[in-house]
């Protein structure tokens, strides 16, 4: 899968993709990640990427020229399944959307800043607008990092044990049950007996019960429409 991220703060995105699973996904060829600096495409002599809004009002708006030139350049090189804009007024990211996007081949993710981007970009180029939650960030970069992480870990082969992505919280609309590791008794805090029993039928049943209990308690909305 190829992902092109368009940003005015490319350095913000170095960290999340140069460690652990995201790093390995690139080394193993599952992910080709390209981070483009929008500023490099500005024809303005000072490489300006924002301007005041028409009609007045506080806050700068990201200009159309560098973003459209960059998108057009990328589109002339390959077909894109989606051109995504990270924005607090987009569709809120949920696991179903991550699953859907993990099946695509090429996507562009545009990170917004300031007061927003010139609406004509949204009208003519953007195919999907995504929010990572009902709060406002200073820019789309952290949202883009969250989105990429949530998608890439679903690509077969990225996580060693593929079943582990399938058994994630949310994949079946249930939160995950509690997990424990050694030691079985830490200063009197004990691991539930059933997990030490070796009876896998009982263990599976216990995990199902705990997952349901936790979901009812913390995210009853996930159970709506389920019997
Ligand atoms: N940019 C600013 N806030 C955001 C959010 N909540 N999700 C995605 N992009 C954003």
PDB file of C-alpha atoms and ligand atoms in Angstrom:
ATOM      1  CA  UNK A   1       0.000   0.000   0.000  1.00  0.00           C
ATOM      2  CA  UNK A   2       1.219   3.511  -0.775  1.00  0.00           C
ATOM      3  CA  UNK A   3       0.292   6.486   1.377  1.00  0.00           C
ATOM      4  CA  UNK A   4       1.214  10.086   0.500  1.00  0.00           C
ATOM      5  CA  UNK A   5       0.867  12.584   3.333  1.00  0.00           C
ATOM      6  CA  UNK A   6       0.674  16.295   2.440  1.00  0.00           C
ATOM      7  CA  UNK A   7       1.722  18.592   5.270  1.00  0.00           C
ATOM      8  CA  UNK A   8       3.416  21.870   6.145  1.00  0.00           C
ATOM      9  CA  UNK A   9       5.090  20.156   9.146  1.00  0.00           C
ATOM     10  CA  UNK A  10       6.799  17.037   7.759  1.00  0.00           C
ATOM     11  CA  UNK A  11       9.048  16.664  10.823  1.00  0.00           C
ATOM     12  CA  UNK A  12       6.001  16.064  13.012  1.00  0.00           C
ATOM     13  CA  UNK A  13       5.432  12.822  11.121  1.00  0.00           C
ATOM     14  CA  UNK A  14       8.931  11.367  11.339  1.00  0.00           C
ATOM     15  CA  UNK A  15       8.584   9.927  14.823  1.00  0.00           C
ATOM     16  CA  UNK A  16       5.453   7.792  14.548  1.00  0.00           C
ATOM     17  CA  UNK A  17       6.618   5.962  11.434  1.00  0.00           C
ATOM     18  CA  UNK A  18      10.256   5.336  12.314  1.00  0.00           C
ATOM     19  CA  UNK A  19       9.643   2.919  15.177  1.00  0.00           C
ATOM     20  CA  UNK A  20       8.432  -0.593  15.756  1.00  0.00           C
ATOM     21  CA  UNK A  21       5.640  -2.017  13.598  1.00  0.00           C
ATOM     22  CA  UNK A  22       5.279   1.000  11.270  1.00  0.00           C
ATOM     23  CA  UNK A  23       9.017   0.954  10.585  1.00  0.00           C
ATOM     24  CA  UNK A  24       8.984  -2.792   9.903  1.00  0.00           C
ATOM     25  CA  UNK A  25       5.937  -2.446   7.618  1.00  0.00           C
ATOM     26  CA  UNK A  26       8.000  -0.122   5.425  1.00  0.00           C
ATOM     27  CA  UNK A  27      11.127  -2.279   5.551  1.00  0.00           C
ATOM     28  CA  UNK A  28       9.133  -5.369   4.587  1.00  0.00           C
ATOM     29  CA  UNK A  29       7.510  -3.510   1.675  1.00  0.00           C
ATOM     30  CA  UNK A  30       3.937  -3.551   3.013  1.00  0.00           C
ATOM     31  CA  UNK A  31       3.895   0.228   3.222  1.00  0.00           C
ATOM     32  CA  UNK A  32       5.416   2.904   1.038  1.00  0.00           C
ATOM     33  CA  UNK A  33       4.996   6.125   2.973  1.00  0.00           C
ATOM     34  CA  UNK A  34       5.852   9.457   1.356  1.00  0.00           C
ATOM     35  CA  UNK A  35       5.653  12.690   3.347  1.00  0.00           C
ATOM     36  CA  UNK A  36       5.487  15.800   1.141  1.00  0.00           C
ATOM     37  CA  UNK A  37       6.107  19.341   2.307  1.00  0.00           C
ATOM     38  CA  UNK A  38       3.360  21.525   0.809  1.00  0.00           C
ATOM     39  CA  UNK A  39       5.660  24.527   1.138  1.00  0.00           C
ATOM     40  CA  UNK A  40       8.013  23.062  -1.501  1.00  0.00           C
ATOM     41  CA  UNK A  41       5.209  23.439  -4.063  1.00  0.00           C
ATOM     42  CA  UNK A  42       4.342  27.063  -3.379  1.00  0.00           C
ATOM     43  CA  UNK A  43       5.117  29.336  -6.342  1.00  0.00           C
ATOM     44  CA  UNK A  44       5.141  32.325  -3.987  1.00  0.00           C
ATOM     45  CA  UNK A  45       8.628  33.762  -3.647  1.00  0.00           C
ATOM     46  CA  UNK A  46       8.501  33.394   0.138  1.00  0.00           C
ATOM     47  CA  UNK A  47       6.971  29.881  -0.137  1.00  0.00           C
ATOM     48  CA  UNK A  48       3.825  31.192   1.522  1.00  0.00           C
ATOM     49  CA  UNK A  49       1.108  28.565   1.987  1.00  0.00           C
ATOM     50  CA  UNK A  50      -1.624  30.590   3.702  1.00  0.00           C
ATOM     51  CA  UNK A  51      -3.489  33.866   3.343  1.00  0.00           C
ATOM     52  CA  UNK A  52      -6.264  35.937   4.924  1.00  0.00           C
ATOM     53  CA  UNK A  53      -9.884  34.920   4.309  1.00  0.00           C
ATOM     54  CA  UNK A  54     -12.137  36.605   1.804  1.00  0.00           C
ATOM     55  CA  UNK A  55     -14.967  38.363   3.588  1.00  0.00           C
ATOM     56  CA  UNK A  56     -12.794  39.069   6.615  1.00  0.00           C
ATOM     57  CA  UNK A  57     -12.433  37.151   9.844  1.00  0.00           C
ATOM     58  CA  UNK A  58      -9.673  35.950  12.120  1.00  0.00           C
ATOM     59  CA  UNK A  59      -7.310  33.179  11.106  1.00  0.00           C
ATOM     60  CA  UNK A  60      -5.384  32.297   7.994  1.00  0.00           C
ATOM     61  CA  UNK A  61      -6.551  29.873   5.326  1.00  0.00           C
ATOM     62  CA  UNK A  62      -4.308  27.428   3.458  1.00  0.00           C
ATOM     63  CA  UNK A  63      -4.107  28.490  -0.180  1.00  0.00           C
ATOM     64  CA  UNK A  64      -5.222  26.423  -3.136  1.00  0.00           C
ATOM     65  CA  UNK A  65      -2.154  26.650  -5.442  1.00  0.00           C
ATOM     66  CA  UNK A  66       0.532  24.548  -3.695  1.00  0.00           C
ATOM     67  CA  UNK A  67      -1.937  21.887  -2.545  1.00  0.00           C
ATOM     68  CA  UNK A  68      -3.569  21.483  -5.956  1.00  0.00           C
ATOM     69  CA  UNK A  69      -0.214  21.431  -7.759  1.00  0.00           C
ATOM     70  CA  UNK A  70       1.022  18.705  -5.432  1.00  0.00           C
ATOM     71  CA  UNK A  71      -2.176  16.649  -5.729  1.00  0.00           C
ATOM     72  CA  UNK A  72      -2.145  16.997  -9.531  1.00  0.00           C
ATOM     73  CA  UNK A  73       1.488  15.884  -9.668  1.00  0.00           C
ATOM     74  CA  UNK A  74       0.748  12.787  -7.583  1.00  0.00           C
ATOM     75  CA  UNK A  75      -2.399  11.974  -9.573  1.00  0.00           C
ATOM     76  CA  UNK A  76      -0.413  12.134 -12.816  1.00  0.00           C
ATOM     77  CA  UNK A  77       1.881   9.412 -11.429  1.00  0.00           C
ATOM     78  CA  UNK A  78      -0.731   6.885 -10.238  1.00  0.00           C
ATOM     79  CA  UNK A  79      -4.430   6.416  -9.504  1.00  0.00           C
ATOM     80  CA  UNK A  80      -5.599   7.122  -5.978  1.00  0.00           C
ATOM     81  CA  UNK A  81      -8.445   5.279  -4.259  1.00  0.00           C
ATOM     82  CA  UNK A  82      -9.096   8.157  -1.879  1.00  0.00           C
ATOM     83  CA  UNK A  83      -7.890  11.699  -1.258  1.00  0.00           C
ATOM     84  CA  UNK A  84      -8.526  12.230   2.425  1.00  0.00           C
ATOM     85  CA  UNK A  85      -8.643  15.506   4.333  1.00  0.00           C
ATOM     86  CA  UNK A  86      -8.065  15.376   8.107  1.00  0.00           C
ATOM     87  CA  UNK A  87     -10.530  17.766   9.716  1.00  0.00           C
ATOM     88  CA  UNK A  88     -12.569  17.975  12.926  1.00  0.00           C
ATOM     89  CA  UNK A  89     -15.769  18.277  10.861  1.00  0.00           C
ATOM     90  CA  UNK A  90     -15.156  15.015   8.981  1.00  0.00           C
ATOM     91  CA  UNK A  91     -16.607  11.529   9.508  1.00  0.00           C
ATOM     92  CA  UNK A  92     -15.456  10.249  12.902  1.00  0.00           C
ATOM     93  CA  UNK A  93     -12.917   7.433  12.482  1.00  0.00           C
ATOM     94  CA  UNK A  94     -14.196   4.010  13.548  1.00  0.00           C
ATOM     95  CA  UNK A  95     -12.813   0.503  13.032  1.00  0.00           C
ATOM     96  CA  UNK A  96     -15.074  -0.194  10.014  1.00  0.00           C
ATOM     97  CA  UNK A  97     -13.516   2.717   8.131  1.00  0.00           C
ATOM     98  CA  UNK A  98      -9.994   1.551   9.082  1.00  0.00           C
ATOM     99  CA  UNK A  99     -10.841  -1.919   7.726  1.00  0.00           C
ATOM    100  CA  UNK A 100     -12.191  -0.424   4.499  1.00  0.00           C
ATOM    101  CA  UNK A 101      -9.143   1.800   3.962  1.00  0.00           C
ATOM    102  CA  UNK A 102      -6.707  -1.044   4.688  1.00  0.00           C
ATOM    103  CA  UNK A 103      -7.966  -2.663   1.467  1.00  0.00           C
ATOM    104  CA  UNK A 104      -7.024   0.294  -0.745  1.00  0.00           C
ATOM    105  CA  UNK A 105      -3.811   0.546  -2.769  1.00  0.00           C
ATOM    106  CA  UNK A 106      -2.982   4.252  -2.914  1.00  0.00           C
ATOM    107  CA  UNK A 107      -4.270   7.060  -0.740  1.00  0.00           C
ATOM    108  CA  UNK A 108      -3.409  10.707  -0.196  1.00  0.00           C
ATOM    109  CA  UNK A 109      -3.881  12.255   3.243  1.00  0.00           C
ATOM    110  CA  UNK A 110      -3.973  16.050   3.426  1.00  0.00           C
ATOM    111  CA  UNK A 111      -3.317  17.678   6.801  1.00  0.00           C
ATOM    112  CA  UNK A 112      -5.055  20.988   7.418  1.00  0.00           C
ATOM    113  CA  UNK A 113      -3.868  23.906   9.541  1.00  0.00           C
ATOM    114  CA  UNK A 114      -4.835  27.415  10.582  1.00  0.00           C
ATOM    115  CA  UNK A 115      -8.506  28.189  10.048  1.00  0.00           C
ATOM    116  CA  UNK A 116      -8.822  25.552   7.326  1.00  0.00           C
ATOM    117  CA  UNK A 117      -8.132  25.061   3.647  1.00  0.00           C
ATOM    118  CA  UNK A 118      -9.640  26.878   0.695  1.00  0.00           C
ATOM    119  CA  UNK A 119     -13.045  25.243   0.222  1.00  0.00           C
ATOM    120  CA  UNK A 120     -12.415  24.699  -3.505  1.00  0.00           C
ATOM    121  CA  UNK A 121      -9.855  22.015  -2.636  1.00  0.00           C
ATOM    122  CA  UNK A 122     -12.492  20.154  -0.630  1.00  0.00           C
ATOM    123  CA  UNK A 123     -15.082  20.547  -3.381  1.00  0.00           C
ATOM    124  CA  UNK A 124     -12.929  19.447  -6.290  1.00  0.00           C
ATOM    125  CA  UNK A 125     -10.250  17.108  -4.953  1.00  0.00           C
ATOM    126  CA  UNK A 126     -11.103  15.608  -1.579  1.00  0.00           C
ATOM    127  CA  UNK A 127     -13.029  12.305  -1.658  1.00  0.00           C
ATOM    128  CA  UNK A 128     -13.236  11.669   2.092  1.00  0.00           C
ATOM    129  CA  UNK A 129     -13.020  13.864   5.200  1.00  0.00           C
ATOM    130  CA  UNK A 130     -12.001  12.205   8.453  1.00  0.00           C
ATOM    131  CA  UNK A 131     -11.950  13.356  12.078  1.00  0.00           C
ATOM    132  CA  UNK A 132     -10.196  11.304  14.754  1.00  0.00           C
ATOM    133  CA  UNK A 133     -12.575  12.542  17.438  1.00  0.00           C
ATOM    134  CA  UNK A 134     -14.754  15.385  18.648  1.00  0.00           C
ATOM    135  CA  UNK A 135     -12.002  17.752  19.694  1.00  0.00           C
ATOM    136  CA  UNK A 136      -9.831  20.221  17.814  1.00  0.00           C
ATOM    137  CA  UNK A 137      -6.115  19.619  17.240  1.00  0.00           C
ATOM    138  CA  UNK A 138      -3.667  22.281  16.083  1.00  0.00           C
ATOM    139  CA  UNK A 139      -3.334  20.502  12.751  1.00  0.00           C
ATOM    140  CA  UNK A 140      -4.169  17.313  10.897  1.00  0.00           C
ATOM    141  CA  UNK A 141      -0.737  15.664  11.346  1.00  0.00           C
ATOM    142  CA  UNK A 142      -1.442  13.793  14.570  1.00  0.00           C
ATOM    143  CA  UNK A 143      -4.770  12.696  13.131  1.00  0.00           C
ATOM    144  CA  UNK A 144      -3.000  11.467   9.998  1.00  0.00           C
ATOM    145  CA  UNK A 145      -0.551   9.488  12.141  1.00  0.00           C
ATOM    146  CA  UNK A 146      -3.448   7.861  14.006  1.00  0.00           C
ATOM    147  CA  UNK A 147      -5.230   7.063  10.754  1.00  0.00           C
ATOM    148  CA  UNK A 148      -2.145   5.543   9.096  1.00  0.00           C
ATOM    149  CA  UNK A 149      -1.309   3.438  12.158  1.00  0.00           C
ATOM    150  CA  UNK A 150      -4.857   2.105  12.407  1.00  0.00           C
ATOM    151  CA  UNK A 151      -4.891   1.152   8.714  1.00  0.00           C
ATOM    152  CA  UNK A 152      -1.387  -0.241   8.254  1.00  0.00           C
ATOM    153  CA  UNK A 153      -1.565  -2.677  11.177  1.00  0.00           C
ATOM    154  CA  UNK A 154      -4.488  -4.365   9.376  1.00  0.00           C
ATOM    155  CA  UNK A 155      -2.504  -5.140   6.217  1.00  0.00           C
ATOM    156  CA  UNK A 156      -1.853  -8.904   6.194  1.00  0.00           C
ATOM    157  CA  UNK A 157       1.729  -9.646   7.260  1.00  0.00           C
ATOM    158  CA  UNK A 158       2.299  -6.363   9.107  1.00  0.00           C
ATOM    159  CA  UNK A 159       1.522  -7.819  12.507  1.00  0.00           C
ATOM    160  CA  UNK A 160       3.240 -11.188  12.953  1.00  0.00           C
ATOM    161  CA  UNK A 161       0.233 -12.926  14.389  1.00  0.00           C
ATOM    162  CA  UNK A 162      -2.489 -11.893  11.966  1.00  0.00           C
ATOM    163  CA  UNK A 163      -5.190 -13.191  14.248  1.00  0.00           C
ATOM    164  CA  UNK A 164      -4.185 -10.603  16.795  1.00  0.00           C
ATOM    165  CA  UNK A 165      -5.473  -7.746  14.607  1.00  0.00           C
ATOM    166  CA  UNK A 166      -8.691  -9.671  14.029  1.00  0.00           C
ATOM    167  CA  UNK A 167      -9.259 -10.188  17.734  1.00  0.00           C
ATOM    168  CA  UNK A 168      -8.769  -6.491  18.526  1.00  0.00           C
ATOM    169  CA  UNK A 169     -11.297  -4.536  20.475  1.00  0.00           C
ATOM    170  CA  UNK A 170     -13.999  -3.231  18.095  1.00  0.00           C
ATOM    171  CA  UNK A 171     -13.531  -5.884  15.380  1.00  0.00           C
ATOM    172  CA  UNK A 172     -16.596  -7.684  16.713  1.00  0.00           C
ATOM    173  CA  UNK A 173     -18.055  -4.630  18.434  1.00  0.00           C
ATOM    174  CA  UNK A 174     -16.722  -5.867  21.762  1.00  0.00           C
ATOM    175  CA  UNK A 175     -13.948  -4.476  23.926  1.00  0.00           C
ATOM    176  CA  UNK A 176     -11.093  -6.857  24.715  1.00  0.00           C
ATOM    177  CA  UNK A 177     -11.133  -8.914  27.921  1.00  0.00           C
ATOM    178  CA  UNK A 178      -8.445  -8.294  30.578  1.00  0.00           C
ATOM    179  CA  UNK A 179      -5.044  -9.931  30.036  1.00  0.00           C
ATOM    180  CA  UNK A 180      -2.338 -10.982  32.509  1.00  0.00           C
ATOM    181  CA  UNK A 181       1.238 -12.215  32.381  1.00  0.00           C
ATOM    182  CA  UNK A 182       3.821 -13.615  34.819  1.00  0.00           C
ATOM    183  CA  UNK A 183       4.067 -13.643  37.775  1.00  0.00           C
ATOM    184  CA  UNK A 184       0.735 -15.208  38.727  1.00  0.00           C
ATOM    185  CA  UNK A 185       0.965 -13.647  42.198  1.00  0.00           C
ATOM    186  CA  UNK A 186       2.516 -10.194  42.553  1.00  0.00           C
ATOM    187  CA  UNK A 187       2.560  -9.033  46.172  1.00  0.00           C
ATOM    188  CA  UNK A 188      -0.774 -10.717  46.765  1.00  0.00           C
ATOM    189  CA  UNK A 189      -2.401  -9.428  43.526  1.00  0.00           C
ATOM    190  CA  UNK A 190      -3.439 -12.651  41.866  1.00  0.00           C
ATOM    191  CA  UNK A 191      -4.219 -13.662  38.277  1.00  0.00           C
ATOM    192  CA  UNK A 192      -7.745 -15.170  37.971  1.00  0.00           C
ATOM    193  CA  UNK A 193      -7.561 -18.906  38.703  1.00  0.00           C
ATOM    194  CA  UNK A 194      -9.350 -19.908  35.493  1.00  0.00           C
ATOM    195  CA  UNK A 195      -6.492 -18.576  33.306  1.00  0.00           C
ATOM    196  CA  UNK A 196      -4.052 -20.902  35.068  1.00  0.00           C
ATOM    197  CA  UNK A 197      -6.377 -23.930  34.797  1.00  0.00           C
ATOM    198  CA  UNK A 198      -5.298 -25.141  31.348  1.00  0.00           C
ATOM    199  CA  UNK A 199      -8.988 -25.698  30.527  1.00  0.00           C
ATOM    200  CA  UNK A 200      -9.253 -23.777  27.248  1.00  0.00           C
ATOM    201  CA  UNK A 201     -12.994 -24.184  26.903  1.00  0.00           C
ATOM    202  CA  UNK A 202     -13.458 -22.551  30.278  1.00  0.00           C
ATOM    203  CA  UNK A 203     -10.859 -19.894  29.458  1.00  0.00           C
ATOM    204  CA  UNK A 204     -12.626 -18.957  26.183  1.00  0.00           C
ATOM    205  CA  UNK A 205     -15.946 -18.723  28.014  1.00  0.00           C
ATOM    206  CA  UNK A 206     -14.412 -16.535  30.736  1.00  0.00           C
ATOM    207  CA  UNK A 207     -12.890 -14.212  28.096  1.00  0.00           C
ATOM    208  CA  UNK A 208     -16.211 -13.899  26.267  1.00  0.00           C
ATOM    209  CA  UNK A 209     -18.006 -13.081  29.502  1.00  0.00           C
ATOM    210  CA  UNK A 210     -15.413 -10.503  30.524  1.00  0.00           C
ATOM    211  CA  UNK A 211     -15.441  -8.868  27.068  1.00  0.00           C
ATOM    212  CA  UNK A 212     -19.215  -8.545  27.226  1.00  0.00           C
ATOM    213  CA  UNK A 213     -19.155  -7.294  30.807  1.00  0.00           C
ATOM    214  CA  UNK A 214     -16.537  -4.653  29.967  1.00  0.00           C
ATOM    215  CA  UNK A 215     -18.421  -3.542  26.861  1.00  0.00           C
ATOM    216  CA  UNK A 216     -21.741  -3.249  28.760  1.00  0.00           C
ATOM    217  CA  UNK A 217     -19.984  -1.246  31.438  1.00  0.00           C
ATOM    218  CA  UNK A 218     -17.814   1.091  29.321  1.00  0.00           C
ATOM    219  CA  UNK A 219     -19.245   1.212  25.803  1.00  0.00           C
ATOM    220  CA  UNK A 220     -22.896   0.094  25.857  1.00  0.00           C
ATOM    221  CA  UNK A 221     -23.340   1.985  22.554  1.00  0.00           C
ATOM    222  CA  UNK A 222     -21.330  -0.769  20.806  1.00  0.00           C
ATOM    223  CA  UNK A 223     -23.986  -3.317  21.760  1.00  0.00           C
ATOM    224  CA  UNK A 224     -26.936  -1.384  20.345  1.00  0.00           C
ATOM    225  CA  UNK A 225     -28.689  -3.414  17.682  1.00  0.00           C
ATOM    226  CA  UNK A 226     -27.066  -6.642  18.926  1.00  0.00           C
ATOM    227  CA  UNK A 227     -29.228  -9.240  20.680  1.00  0.00           C
TER     228      UNK A 227
HETATM  229  N1  LIG B   1      -7.523  18.561  12.660  1.00  0.00           N
HETATM  230  C1  LIG B   1      -7.865  19.290  13.744  1.00  0.00           C
HETATM  231  N2  LIG B   1      -8.616  18.568  14.586  1.00  0.00           N
HETATM  232  C2  LIG B   1      -8.766  17.329  14.015  1.00  0.00           C
HETATM  233  C3  LIG B   1      -9.459  16.153  14.401  1.00  0.00           C
HETATM  234  N3  LIG B   1     -10.154  16.058  15.524  1.00  0.00           N
HETATM  235  N4  LIG B   1      -9.384  15.089  13.575  1.00  0.00           N
HETATM  236  C4  LIG B   1      -8.701  15.180  12.412  1.00  0.00           C
HETATM  237  N5  LIG B   1      -8.046  16.253  12.003  1.00  0.00           N
HETATM  238  C5  LIG B   1      -8.069  17.336  12.793  1.00  0.00           C
END
